[in-house]
Amino acid sequence: MPEGNAVHRTAGILQRELGGRVLSASSPQGRFAAGAELLDGTRLVRSEARGKHLFLGFAPPGAAVGPEDEPPRWLHVHLGLYGTWTLGTGEPPEPVGALRLRLVSLEDGLDDPDEVRWADMRGPTACEVVTPEGVDLIAARLGPDPLLGDDPAPYVERVRGTRTTIAALLMHQDVISGLGNIYRAEALFRARLHPYAPGRDVPAPVLLALWDDVSVLMREAVERGRIVTTDPADRHGPGPKGRGLDHYVYRRAGLPCRICGTPVATAVLEARNLFWCPRCQAA
DNA sequence: GCCATATGGAAAG
DNA sequence: TTTCCCTATGGCA
């Protein structure tokens, strides 16, 4: 259930665990059988993320693919809301349920069964084999990604050019890519921005500060494997168990704002739940 | 253990 | 605008 941070993290893990290896690919569920066949027996040579999209580059096992060479074939994955990767070492477990794709390392001469690596993927919204041009086509639909160190100018320009609310725009992947519902709510709170402010009314320096803020937060989350947006000084007081102190307003409807105590407000915007503090984020 | 909910987006209608 | 994908988590019994 990833926002951009989790996708970038997964890309790194897959690169580390399976990168450079020849893999078997299968679709126990059957729904990706044709695609898996195209990848079966090829080598994973690249693992990259852009926004919430994951791209795995594959090349024939014998081909010399250097850092500059473009893999001829890519697996494009978008996990959507339910999708998930599960990785492991050793003998992969018997496939259970709707297993869309299984990748298993196939190195000749490996005696140690623990050196077998596998990766299972379930429930993705998108899972397809595409050409390099196909990758470009998908990337062209995406706005700048804070985790890639992109130039934020196009994002600022898009936001400043419309009356659409800032809360809606932060979720539009063609405006800024990688943010999801948690970062939307938390970044707006940290900026003390009202979610319904029209994009054109938000000053460019404020938009740039928000960009810088999520860049740092998301980078931390890639390392940590978990989204924490509260500053340490604000991480106090009674709260739900577990991750209850990680956020300022996300999923805290009706609970007191960590800063001012006002009950956190909620509304549905473009079919997604929105959370904000009506006092700290005054109109 | 059961049940409601959801960090998303594409396809269908 | 609604439906689908069909997993994982957290709260509660």
PDB file of C-alpha atoms (C1' of nucleotides) in Angstrom:
ATOM      1  CA  MET A   1       0.000   0.000   0.000  1.00  0.00           C
ATOM      2  CA  PRO A   2       2.538   2.456  -1.163  1.00  0.00           C
ATOM      3  CA  GLU A   3       3.105   6.099  -1.699  1.00  0.00           C
ATOM      4  CA  GLY A   4       6.199   7.083  -3.650  1.00  0.00           C
ATOM      5  CA  ASN A   5       8.534   6.492  -0.731  1.00  0.00           C
ATOM      6  CA  ALA A   6       7.561   2.821  -0.527  1.00  0.00           C
ATOM      7  CA  VAL A   7       7.902   2.324  -4.285  1.00  0.00           C
ATOM      8  CA  HIS A   8      11.389   3.845  -4.315  1.00  0.00           C
ATOM      9  CA  ARG A   9      12.316   1.704  -1.350  1.00  0.00           C
ATOM     10  CA  THR A  10      11.068  -1.416  -3.097  1.00  0.00           C
ATOM     11  CA  ALA A  11      13.012  -0.508  -6.237  1.00  0.00           C
ATOM     12  CA  GLY A  12      16.188  -0.347  -4.175  1.00  0.00           C
ATOM     13  CA  ILE A  13      15.528  -3.633  -2.417  1.00  0.00           C
ATOM     14  CA  LEU A  14      14.757  -5.461  -5.661  1.00  0.00           C
ATOM     15  CA  GLN A  15      17.930  -4.065  -7.202  1.00  0.00           C
ATOM     16  CA  ARG A  16      19.958  -5.236  -4.242  1.00  0.00           C
ATOM     17  CA  GLU A  17      18.371  -8.670  -3.927  1.00  0.00           C
ATOM     18  CA  LEU A  18      17.710  -9.613  -7.533  1.00  0.00           C
ATOM     19  CA  GLY A  19      19.687  -7.125  -9.604  1.00  0.00           C
ATOM     20  CA  GLY A  20      22.157  -8.725 -12.021  1.00  0.00           C
ATOM     21  CA  ARG A  21      20.608 -12.150 -11.630  1.00  0.00           C
ATOM     22  CA  VAL A  22      18.968 -14.360 -14.212  1.00  0.00           C
ATOM     23  CA  LEU A  23      15.419 -14.988 -13.080  1.00  0.00           C
ATOM     24  CA  SER A  24      12.606 -17.360 -13.674  1.00  0.00           C
ATOM     25  CA  ALA A  25       9.295 -15.569 -14.024  1.00  0.00           C
ATOM     26  CA  SER A  26       5.889 -17.141 -13.628  1.00  0.00           C
ATOM     27  CA  SER A  27       2.316 -16.187 -12.918  1.00  0.00           C
ATOM     28  CA  PRO A  28       0.820 -18.871 -10.665  1.00  0.00           C
ATOM     29  CA  GLN A  29      -2.477 -16.989 -10.821  1.00  0.00           C
ATOM     30  CA  GLY A  30      -2.316 -17.160 -14.610  1.00  0.00           C
ATOM     31  CA  ARG A  31      -3.400 -13.604 -15.222  1.00  0.00           C
ATOM     32  CA  PHE A  32       0.103 -12.474 -16.204  1.00  0.00           C
ATOM     33  CA  ALA A  33       1.149 -15.722 -17.880  1.00  0.00           C
ATOM     34  CA  ALA A  34       2.011 -14.174 -21.255  1.00  0.00           C
ATOM     35  CA  GLY A  35       4.050 -11.379 -19.702  1.00  0.00           C
ATOM     36  CA  ALA A  36       5.881 -13.695 -17.351  1.00  0.00           C
ATOM     37  CA  GLU A  37       6.860 -15.861 -20.285  1.00  0.00           C
ATOM     38  CA  LEU A  38       8.508 -12.867 -21.954  1.00  0.00           C
ATOM     39  CA  LEU A  39      10.632 -12.262 -18.865  1.00  0.00           C
ATOM     40  CA  ASP A  40      11.366 -15.869 -17.951  1.00  0.00           C
ATOM     41  CA  GLY A  41      15.065 -16.667 -18.156  1.00  0.00           C
ATOM     42  CA  THR A  42      16.184 -13.071 -18.650  1.00  0.00           C
ATOM     43  CA  ARG A  43      18.404 -10.950 -16.414  1.00  0.00           C
ATOM     44  CA  LEU A  44      17.227  -8.122 -14.195  1.00  0.00           C
ATOM     45  CA  VAL A  45      19.562  -5.255 -15.029  1.00  0.00           C
ATOM     46  CA  ARG A  46      17.706  -2.196 -13.745  1.00  0.00           C
ATOM     47  CA  SER A  47      15.239  -1.360 -10.984  1.00  0.00           C
ATOM     48  CA  GLU A  48      13.872   2.152 -10.936  1.00  0.00           C
ATOM     49  CA  ALA A  49      10.973   4.117  -9.539  1.00  0.00           C
ATOM     50  CA  ARG A  50       9.203   7.216 -10.767  1.00  0.00           C
ATOM     51  CA  GLY A  51       6.366   8.525  -8.632  1.00  0.00           C
ATOM     52  CA  LYS A  52       4.419   5.434  -7.640  1.00  0.00           C
ATOM     53  CA  HIS A  53       5.486   3.497 -10.718  1.00  0.00           C
ATOM     54  CA  LEU A  54       8.103   0.764 -10.617  1.00  0.00           C
ATOM     55  CA  PHE A  55      10.164  -0.164 -13.680  1.00  0.00           C
ATOM     56  CA  LEU A  56      12.277  -3.299 -13.848  1.00  0.00           C
ATOM     57  CA  GLY A  57      14.611  -3.549 -16.860  1.00  0.00           C
ATOM     58  CA  PHE A  58      15.392  -7.000 -18.271  1.00  0.00           C
ATOM     59  CA  ALA A  59      17.975  -8.110 -20.826  1.00  0.00           C
ATOM     60  CA  PRO A  60      18.866 -11.451 -22.430  1.00  0.00           C
ATOM     61  CA  PRO A  61      21.157 -13.420 -20.098  1.00  0.00           C
ATOM     62  CA  GLY A  62      24.144 -13.220 -22.441  1.00  0.00           C
ATOM     63  CA  ALA A  63      23.800  -9.573 -23.427  1.00  0.00           C
ATOM     64  CA  ALA A  64      26.339  -7.103 -22.133  1.00  0.00           C
ATOM     65  CA  VAL A  65      24.263  -4.373 -20.561  1.00  0.00           C
ATOM     66  CA  GLY A  66      26.242  -1.578 -19.010  1.00  0.00           C
ATOM     67  CA  PRO A  67      24.926   1.333 -17.016  1.00  0.00           C
ATOM     68  CA  GLU A  68      24.506   3.322 -20.232  1.00  0.00           C
ATOM     69  CA  ASP A  69      22.683   0.631 -22.160  1.00  0.00           C
ATOM     70  CA  GLU A  70      18.927   0.666 -22.294  1.00  0.00           C
ATOM     71  CA  PRO A  71      17.341  -2.671 -21.414  1.00  0.00           C
ATOM     72  CA  PRO A  72      15.169  -3.796 -24.339  1.00  0.00           C
ATOM     73  CA  ARG A  73      12.304  -4.940 -22.157  1.00  0.00           C
ATOM     74  CA  TRP A  74      10.739  -3.483 -19.047  1.00  0.00           C
ATOM     75  CA  LEU A  75       8.255  -4.652 -16.477  1.00  0.00           C
ATOM     76  CA  HIS A  76       5.968  -1.805 -15.470  1.00  0.00           C
ATOM     77  CA  VAL A  77       4.251  -2.215 -12.103  1.00  0.00           C
ATOM     78  CA  HIS A  78       1.827  -0.029 -10.228  1.00  0.00           C
ATOM     79  CA  LEU A  79       0.692  -1.549  -6.946  1.00  0.00           C
ATOM     80  CA  GLY A  80      -2.407   0.560  -6.548  1.00  0.00           C
ATOM     81  CA  LEU A  81      -4.140   0.261  -3.207  1.00  0.00           C
ATOM     82  CA  TYR A  82      -3.813  -3.467  -2.575  1.00  0.00           C
ATOM     83  CA  GLY A  83      -0.672  -4.494  -4.335  1.00  0.00           C
ATOM     84  CA  THR A  84       2.258  -5.880  -2.407  1.00  0.00           C
ATOM     85  CA  TRP A  85       5.715  -7.385  -2.849  1.00  0.00           C
ATOM     86  CA  THR A  86       6.977 -10.163  -0.611  1.00  0.00           C
ATOM     87  CA  LEU A  87      10.644 -11.130  -0.791  1.00  0.00           C
ATOM     88  CA  GLY A  88      12.487 -14.061   0.639  1.00  0.00           C
ATOM     89  CA  THR A  89      15.490 -16.345   0.434  1.00  0.00           C
ATOM     90  CA  GLY A  90      15.678 -20.098   0.161  1.00  0.00           C
ATOM     91  CA  GLU A  91      13.062 -22.324  -1.355  1.00  0.00           C
ATOM     92  CA  PRO A  92      10.005 -20.214  -2.273  1.00  0.00           C
ATOM     93  CA  PRO A  93       6.768 -21.266  -0.550  1.00  0.00           C
ATOM     94  CA  GLU A  94       3.986 -23.070  -2.358  1.00  0.00           C
ATOM     95  CA  PRO A  95       1.992 -20.409  -4.240  1.00  0.00           C
ATOM     96  CA  VAL A  96      -1.218 -19.489  -2.457  1.00  0.00           C
ATOM     97  CA  GLY A  97      -4.119 -17.446  -3.757  1.00  0.00           C
ATOM     98  CA  ALA A  98      -3.894 -14.772  -6.412  1.00  0.00           C
ATOM     99  CA  LEU A  99      -0.152 -14.635  -6.981  1.00  0.00           C
ATOM    100  CA  ARG A 100       0.269 -12.468 -10.079  1.00  0.00           C
ATOM    101  CA  LEU A 101       4.020 -12.747 -10.484  1.00  0.00           C
ATOM    102  CA  ARG A 102       6.821 -14.763  -8.963  1.00  0.00           C
ATOM    103  CA  LEU A 103      10.469 -14.053  -9.715  1.00  0.00           C
ATOM    104  CA  VAL A 104      13.106 -16.561  -8.600  1.00  0.00           C
ATOM    105  CA  SER A 105      16.866 -16.303  -9.048  1.00  0.00           C
ATOM    106  CA  LEU A 106      18.314 -18.996 -11.305  1.00  0.00           C
ATOM    107  CA  GLU A 107      22.060 -18.810 -10.923  1.00  0.00           C
ATOM    108  CA  ASP A 108      23.923 -21.801 -12.255  1.00  0.00           C
ATOM    109  CA  GLY A 109      26.369 -23.342  -9.854  1.00  0.00           C
ATOM    110  CA  LEU A 110      24.709 -22.093  -6.712  1.00  0.00           C
ATOM    111  CA  ASP A 111      24.936 -24.852  -4.162  1.00  0.00           C
ATOM    112  CA  ASP A 112      23.595 -22.972  -1.203  1.00  0.00           C
ATOM    113  CA  PRO A 113      19.787 -23.081  -1.243  1.00  0.00           C
ATOM    114  CA  ASP A 114      19.727 -19.994   0.964  1.00  0.00           C
ATOM    115  CA  GLU A 115      21.215 -18.087  -1.939  1.00  0.00           C
ATOM    116  CA  VAL A 116      18.029 -18.544  -3.910  1.00  0.00           C
ATOM    117  CA  ARG A 117      16.126 -15.266  -3.851  1.00  0.00           C
ATOM    118  CA  TRP A 118      12.500 -14.879  -4.724  1.00  0.00           C
ATOM    119  CA  ALA A 119       9.979 -12.063  -4.999  1.00  0.00           C
ATOM    120  CA  ASP A 120       6.193 -12.461  -5.094  1.00  0.00           C
ATOM    121  CA  MET A 121       3.789  -9.756  -6.214  1.00  0.00           C
ATOM    122  CA  ARG A 122       0.056  -9.710  -5.563  1.00  0.00           C
ATOM    123  CA  GLY A 123      -2.847  -7.429  -6.352  1.00  0.00           C
ATOM    124  CA  PRO A 124      -1.250  -4.763  -8.572  1.00  0.00           C
ATOM    125  CA  THR A 125      -3.307  -2.250 -10.517  1.00  0.00           C
ATOM    126  CA  ALA A 126      -0.825  -2.383 -13.390  1.00  0.00           C
ATOM    127  CA  CYS A 127       1.550  -5.170 -14.364  1.00  0.00           C
ATOM    128  CA  GLU A 128       2.722  -5.205 -17.962  1.00  0.00           C
ATOM    129  CA  VAL A 129       5.775  -5.731 -20.159  1.00  0.00           C
ATOM    130  CA  VAL A 130       6.654  -2.615 -22.134  1.00  0.00           C
ATOM    131  CA  THR A 131       9.338  -1.340 -24.491  1.00  0.00           C
ATOM    132  CA  PRO A 132      11.705   1.524 -23.622  1.00  0.00           C
ATOM    133  CA  GLU A 133       9.330   3.765 -25.572  1.00  0.00           C
ATOM    134  CA  GLY A 134       6.504   2.496 -23.401  1.00  0.00           C
ATOM    135  CA  VAL A 135       8.440   3.515 -20.309  1.00  0.00           C
ATOM    136  CA  ASP A 136       8.935   6.982 -21.760  1.00  0.00           C
ATOM    137  CA  LEU A 137       5.234   7.248 -22.486  1.00  0.00           C
ATOM    138  CA  ILE A 138       4.338   6.490 -18.872  1.00  0.00           C
ATOM    139  CA  ALA A 139       7.024   8.770 -17.503  1.00  0.00           C
ATOM    140  CA  ALA A 140       5.780  11.590 -19.716  1.00  0.00           C
ATOM    141  CA  ARG A 141       2.430  11.490 -17.957  1.00  0.00           C
ATOM    142  CA  LEU A 142       4.047  12.095 -14.567  1.00  0.00           C
ATOM    143  CA  GLY A 143       4.907  15.360 -12.901  1.00  0.00           C
ATOM    144  CA  PRO A 144       8.256  15.955 -11.179  1.00  0.00           C
ATOM    145  CA  ASP A 145       9.154  13.500  -8.411  1.00  0.00           C
ATOM    146  CA  PRO A 146      10.666  14.943  -5.211  1.00  0.00           C
ATOM    147  CA  LEU A 147      12.552  11.686  -4.628  1.00  0.00           C
ATOM    148  CA  LEU A 148      14.322  11.979  -7.978  1.00  0.00           C
ATOM    149  CA  GLY A 149      15.549  15.487  -7.318  1.00  0.00           C
ATOM    150  CA  ASP A 150      13.495  16.787 -10.228  1.00  0.00           C
ATOM    151  CA  ASP A 151      13.084  20.474 -11.005  1.00  0.00           C
ATOM    152  CA  PRO A 152       9.956  21.618  -9.121  1.00  0.00           C
ATOM    153  CA  ALA A 153       9.245  24.445 -11.572  1.00  0.00           C
ATOM    154  CA  PRO A 154       6.655  22.531 -13.632  1.00  0.00           C
ATOM    155  CA  TYR A 155       4.758  21.659 -10.451  1.00  0.00           C
ATOM    156  CA  VAL A 156       4.712  25.266  -9.303  1.00  0.00           C
ATOM    157  CA  GLU A 157       3.569  26.394 -12.729  1.00  0.00           C
ATOM    158  CA  ARG A 158       0.732  23.866 -12.876  1.00  0.00           C
ATOM    159  CA  VAL A 159      -0.537  24.690  -9.391  1.00  0.00           C
ATOM    160  CA  ARG A 160      -0.342  28.423  -9.983  1.00  0.00           C
ATOM    161  CA  GLY A 161      -2.281  28.126 -13.198  1.00  0.00           C
ATOM    162  CA  THR A 162      -5.562  26.756 -11.892  1.00  0.00           C
ATOM    163  CA  ARG A 163      -8.361  27.373  -9.419  1.00  0.00           C
ATOM    164  CA  THR A 164      -8.413  23.678  -8.476  1.00  0.00           C
ATOM    165  CA  THR A 165      -7.809  23.217  -4.746  1.00  0.00           C
ATOM    166  CA  ILE A 166      -4.273  22.584  -3.555  1.00  0.00           C
ATOM    167  CA  ALA A 167      -5.483  19.420  -1.793  1.00  0.00           C
ATOM    168  CA  ALA A 168      -6.709  17.961  -5.082  1.00  0.00           C
ATOM    169  CA  LEU A 169      -3.625  19.047  -7.011  1.00  0.00           C
ATOM    170  CA  LEU A 170      -1.184  17.364  -4.616  1.00  0.00           C
ATOM    171  CA  MET A 171      -2.815  14.029  -5.469  1.00  0.00           C
ATOM    172  CA  HIS A 172      -2.678  14.584  -9.216  1.00  0.00           C
ATOM    173  CA  GLN A 173       0.303  12.553 -10.396  1.00  0.00           C
ATOM    174  CA  ASP A 174       0.719  14.679 -13.506  1.00  0.00           C
ATOM    175  CA  VAL A 175       1.267  17.732 -11.270  1.00  0.00           C
ATOM    176  CA  ILE A 176       3.621  16.189  -8.714  1.00  0.00           C
ATOM    177  CA  SER A 177       4.322  12.478  -8.606  1.00  0.00           C
ATOM    178  CA  GLY A 178       4.708  10.157  -5.654  1.00  0.00           C
ATOM    179  CA  LEU A 179       2.514  11.890  -3.085  1.00  0.00           C
ATOM    180  CA  GLY A 180      -0.475  10.005  -1.701  1.00  0.00           C
ATOM    181  CA  ASN A 181      -3.154  10.686   0.853  1.00  0.00           C
ATOM    182  CA  ILE A 182      -0.813  10.692   3.855  1.00  0.00           C
ATOM    183  CA  TYR A 183       1.674  13.167   2.416  1.00  0.00           C
ATOM    184  CA  ARG A 184      -1.156  15.296   1.069  1.00  0.00           C
ATOM    185  CA  ALA A 185      -2.712  15.723   4.500  1.00  0.00           C
ATOM    186  CA  GLU A 186       0.534  16.004   6.429  1.00  0.00           C
ATOM    187  CA  ALA A 187       2.332  18.373   4.063  1.00  0.00           C
ATOM    188  CA  LEU A 188      -0.638  20.745   4.032  1.00  0.00           C
ATOM    189  CA  PHE A 189      -0.735  20.709   7.823  1.00  0.00           C
ATOM    190  CA  ARG A 190       2.999  21.308   8.161  1.00  0.00           C
ATOM    191  CA  ALA A 191       2.669  24.232   5.756  1.00  0.00           C
ATOM    192  CA  ARG A 192      -0.421  25.463   7.666  1.00  0.00           C
ATOM    193  CA  LEU A 193      -2.213  25.591   4.333  1.00  0.00           C
ATOM    194  CA  HIS A 194      -5.964  25.276   4.025  1.00  0.00           C
ATOM    195  CA  PRO A 195      -6.699  22.292   1.773  1.00  0.00           C
ATOM    196  CA  TYR A 196      -9.335  24.174  -0.206  1.00  0.00           C
ATOM    197  CA  ALA A 197      -7.069  27.056  -1.151  1.00  0.00           C
ATOM    198  CA  PRO A 198      -7.164  27.473  -4.931  1.00  0.00           C
ATOM    199  CA  GLY A 199      -3.829  26.607  -6.484  1.00  0.00           C
ATOM    200  CA  ARG A 200      -3.436  30.011  -8.077  1.00  0.00           C
ATOM    201  CA  ASP A 201      -3.724  31.659  -4.653  1.00  0.00           C
ATOM    202  CA  VAL A 202      -0.811  29.772  -3.111  1.00  0.00           C
ATOM    203  CA  PRO A 203       2.379  31.830  -3.412  1.00  0.00           C
ATOM    204  CA  ALA A 204       5.225  30.195  -5.308  1.00  0.00           C
ATOM    205  CA  PRO A 205       7.635  30.352  -2.327  1.00  0.00           C
ATOM    206  CA  VAL A 206       5.068  28.459  -0.240  1.00  0.00           C
ATOM    207  CA  LEU A 207       4.793  25.787  -2.944  1.00  0.00           C
ATOM    208  CA  LEU A 208       8.558  25.485  -3.111  1.00  0.00           C
ATOM    209  CA  ALA A 209       8.810  25.183   0.667  1.00  0.00           C
ATOM    210  CA  LEU A 210       6.220  22.406   0.561  1.00  0.00           C
ATOM    211  CA  TRP A 211       8.239  20.668  -2.161  1.00  0.00           C
ATOM    212  CA  ASP A 212      11.381  20.867  -0.045  1.00  0.00           C
ATOM    213  CA  ASP A 213       9.509  19.637   3.000  1.00  0.00           C
ATOM    214  CA  VAL A 214       8.091  16.525   1.321  1.00  0.00           C
ATOM    215  CA  SER A 215      11.467  15.869  -0.312  1.00  0.00           C
ATOM    216  CA  VAL A 216      13.021  15.504   3.121  1.00  0.00           C
ATOM    217  CA  LEU A 217      10.099  13.612   4.648  1.00  0.00           C
ATOM    218  CA  MET A 218       9.922  11.135   1.780  1.00  0.00           C
ATOM    219  CA  ARG A 219      13.669  10.567   1.718  1.00  0.00           C
ATOM    220  CA  GLU A 220      13.528   9.722   5.423  1.00  0.00           C
ATOM    221  CA  ALA A 221      10.619   7.356   4.793  1.00  0.00           C
ATOM    222  CA  VAL A 222      12.564   5.543   2.065  1.00  0.00           C
ATOM    223  CA  GLU A 223      15.293   4.831   4.618  1.00  0.00           C
ATOM    224  CA  ARG A 224      12.983   4.112   7.526  1.00  0.00           C
ATOM    225  CA  GLY A 225      10.340   2.105   5.660  1.00  0.00           C
ATOM    226  CA  ARG A 226       7.603   4.065   7.372  1.00  0.00           C
ATOM    227  CA  ILE A 227       6.068   7.517   7.028  1.00  0.00           C
ATOM    228  CA  VAL A 228       6.693   9.768  10.015  1.00  0.00           C
ATOM    229  CA  THR A 229       5.717  13.407   9.571  1.00  0.00           C
ATOM    230  CA  THR A 230       5.520  14.664  13.149  1.00  0.00           C
ATOM    231  CA  ASP A 231       8.465  16.572  14.569  1.00  0.00           C
ATOM    232  CA  PRO A 232       9.886  14.927  17.705  1.00  0.00           C
ATOM    233  CA  ALA A 233       8.668  17.776  19.910  1.00  0.00           C
ATOM    234  CA  ASP A 234       5.089  17.138  18.796  1.00  0.00           C
ATOM    235  CA  ARG A 235       5.217  13.376  19.225  1.00  0.00           C
ATOM    236  CA  HIS A 236       3.682  13.238  22.674  1.00  0.00           C
ATOM    237  CA  GLY A 237       0.481  12.830  24.602  1.00  0.00           C
ATOM    238  CA  PRO A 238      -1.975   9.977  24.719  1.00  0.00           C
ATOM    239  CA  GLY A 239      -2.565   8.407  21.388  1.00  0.00           C
ATOM    240  CA  PRO A 240      -3.470   5.173  19.721  1.00  0.00           C
ATOM    241  CA  LYS A 241      -0.980   2.362  20.018  1.00  0.00           C
ATOM    242  CA  GLY A 242       1.631   1.706  17.387  1.00  0.00           C
ATOM    243  CA  ARG A 243       1.910   4.450  14.847  1.00  0.00           C
ATOM    244  CA  GLY A 244      -0.567   6.808  16.420  1.00  0.00           C
ATOM    245  CA  LEU A 245       2.035   9.497  16.938  1.00  0.00           C
ATOM    246  CA  ASP A 246       3.441   9.434  13.423  1.00  0.00           C
ATOM    247  CA  HIS A 247       1.005  11.933  11.901  1.00  0.00           C
ATOM    248  CA  TYR A 248      -0.536  15.315  12.678  1.00  0.00           C
ATOM    249  CA  VAL A 249      -3.924  14.930  11.017  1.00  0.00           C
ATOM    250  CA  TYR A 250      -4.030  11.901   8.725  1.00  0.00           C
ATOM    251  CA  ARG A 251      -6.745   9.510   9.933  1.00  0.00           C
ATOM    252  CA  ARG A 252      -7.250  11.588  13.082  1.00  0.00           C
ATOM    253  CA  ALA A 253     -10.766  12.908  12.395  1.00  0.00           C
ATOM    254  CA  GLY A 254     -12.350  14.195  15.584  1.00  0.00           C
ATOM    255  CA  LEU A 255      -9.179  13.795  17.642  1.00  0.00           C
ATOM    256  CA  PRO A 256      -7.542  16.901  19.077  1.00  0.00           C
ATOM    257  CA  CYS A 257      -4.969  18.671  16.923  1.00  0.00           C
ATOM    258  CA  ARG A 258      -1.491  18.060  18.345  1.00  0.00           C
ATOM    259  CA  ILE A 259      -0.767  21.788  18.207  1.00  0.00           C
ATOM    260  CA  CYS A 260      -3.965  23.580  19.213  1.00  0.00           C
ATOM    261  CA  GLY A 261      -6.360  20.888  20.439  1.00  0.00           C
ATOM    262  CA  THR A 262      -9.090  21.697  17.933  1.00  0.00           C
ATOM    263  CA  PRO A 263     -10.819  18.537  16.643  1.00  0.00           C
ATOM    264  CA  VAL A 264      -9.365  17.455  13.310  1.00  0.00           C
ATOM    265  CA  ALA A 265     -11.809  17.937  10.433  1.00  0.00           C
ATOM    266  CA  THR A 266     -12.441  15.507   7.609  1.00  0.00           C
ATOM    267  CA  ALA A 267     -14.151  15.559   4.218  1.00  0.00           C
ATOM    268  CA  VAL A 268     -14.193  13.511   1.043  1.00  0.00           C
ATOM    269  CA  LEU A 269     -12.464  15.164  -1.891  1.00  0.00           C
ATOM    270  CA  GLU A 270     -12.302  13.430  -5.259  1.00  0.00           C
ATOM    271  CA  ALA A 271     -13.223  10.133  -3.608  1.00  0.00           C
ATOM    272  CA  ARG A 272     -10.399  10.329  -1.082  1.00  0.00           C
ATOM    273  CA  ASN A 273     -10.554  11.190   2.613  1.00  0.00           C
ATOM    274  CA  LEU A 274      -9.089  14.531   3.503  1.00  0.00           C
ATOM    275  CA  PHE A 275      -7.976  15.596   6.983  1.00  0.00           C
ATOM    276  CA  TRP A 276      -6.999  19.020   8.322  1.00  0.00           C
ATOM    277  CA  CYS A 277      -7.031  21.214  11.410  1.00  0.00           C
ATOM    278  CA  PRO A 278      -9.592  23.975  10.914  1.00  0.00           C
ATOM    279  CA  ARG A 279      -7.704  26.310  13.234  1.00  0.00           C
ATOM    280  CA  CYS A 280      -4.050  25.727  12.361  1.00  0.00           C
ATOM    281  CA  GLN A 281      -4.942  25.648   8.668  1.00  0.00           C
ATOM    282  CA  ALA A 282      -7.292  28.612   8.609  1.00  0.00           C
ATOM    283  CA  ALA A 283      -8.637  29.674   5.242  1.00  0.00           C
TER     284      ALA A 283
ATOM    285  C1'  DG B   1     -10.947 -14.475  14.921  1.00  0.00           C
ATOM    286  C1'  DC B   2     -13.897 -11.100  12.535  1.00  0.00           C
ATOM    287  C1'  DC B   3     -14.834  -6.915  10.194  1.00  0.00           C
ATOM    288  C1'  DA B   4     -14.303  -2.292   8.382  1.00  0.00           C
ATOM    289  C1'  DT B   5     -11.219   0.343   6.050  1.00  0.00           C
ATOM    290  C1'  DA B   6      -7.713   1.918   2.710  1.00  0.00           C
ATOM    291  C1'  DT B   7      -0.932   4.957   1.494  1.00  0.00           C
ATOM    292  C1'  DG B   8      -4.488   4.243  -5.986  1.00  0.00           C
ATOM    293  C1'  DG B   9      -5.677   4.300 -10.451  1.00  0.00           C
ATOM    294  C1'  DA B  10      -7.506   2.151 -14.594  1.00  0.00           C
ATOM    295  C1'  DA B  11     -11.480   0.395 -16.869  1.00  0.00           C
ATOM    296  C1'  DA B  12     -16.193   0.207 -17.409  1.00  0.00           C
ATOM    297  C1'  DG B  13     -20.592   2.486 -17.801  1.00  0.00           C
TER     298       DG B  13
ATOM    299  C1'  DT C   1     -19.540   8.153 -11.574  1.00  0.00           C
ATOM    300  C1'  DT C   2     -19.079   3.383 -10.388  1.00  0.00           C
ATOM    301  C1'  DT C   3     -16.607  -0.872 -10.333  1.00  0.00           C
ATOM    302  C1'  DC C   4     -12.761  -3.550  -9.815  1.00  0.00           C
ATOM    303  C1'  DC C   5      -8.356  -5.297  -7.898  1.00  0.00           C
ATOM    304  C1'  DC C   6      -8.757  -8.963  -3.904  1.00  0.00           C
ATOM    305  C1'  DT C   7      -4.030  -7.555   0.245  1.00  0.00           C
ATOM    306  C1'  DA C   8      -2.826  -5.965   4.732  1.00  0.00           C
ATOM    307  C1'  DT C   9      -3.761  -3.626   8.891  1.00  0.00           C
ATOM    308  C1'  DG C  10      -5.867  -2.061  12.977  1.00  0.00           C
ATOM    309  C1'  DG C  11      -9.664  -2.080  16.175  1.00  0.00           C
ATOM    310  C1'  DC C  12     -12.654  -4.713  18.518  1.00  0.00           C
ATOM    311  C1'  DA C  13     -14.868  -9.024  20.513  1.00  0.00           C
TER     312       DA C  13
END
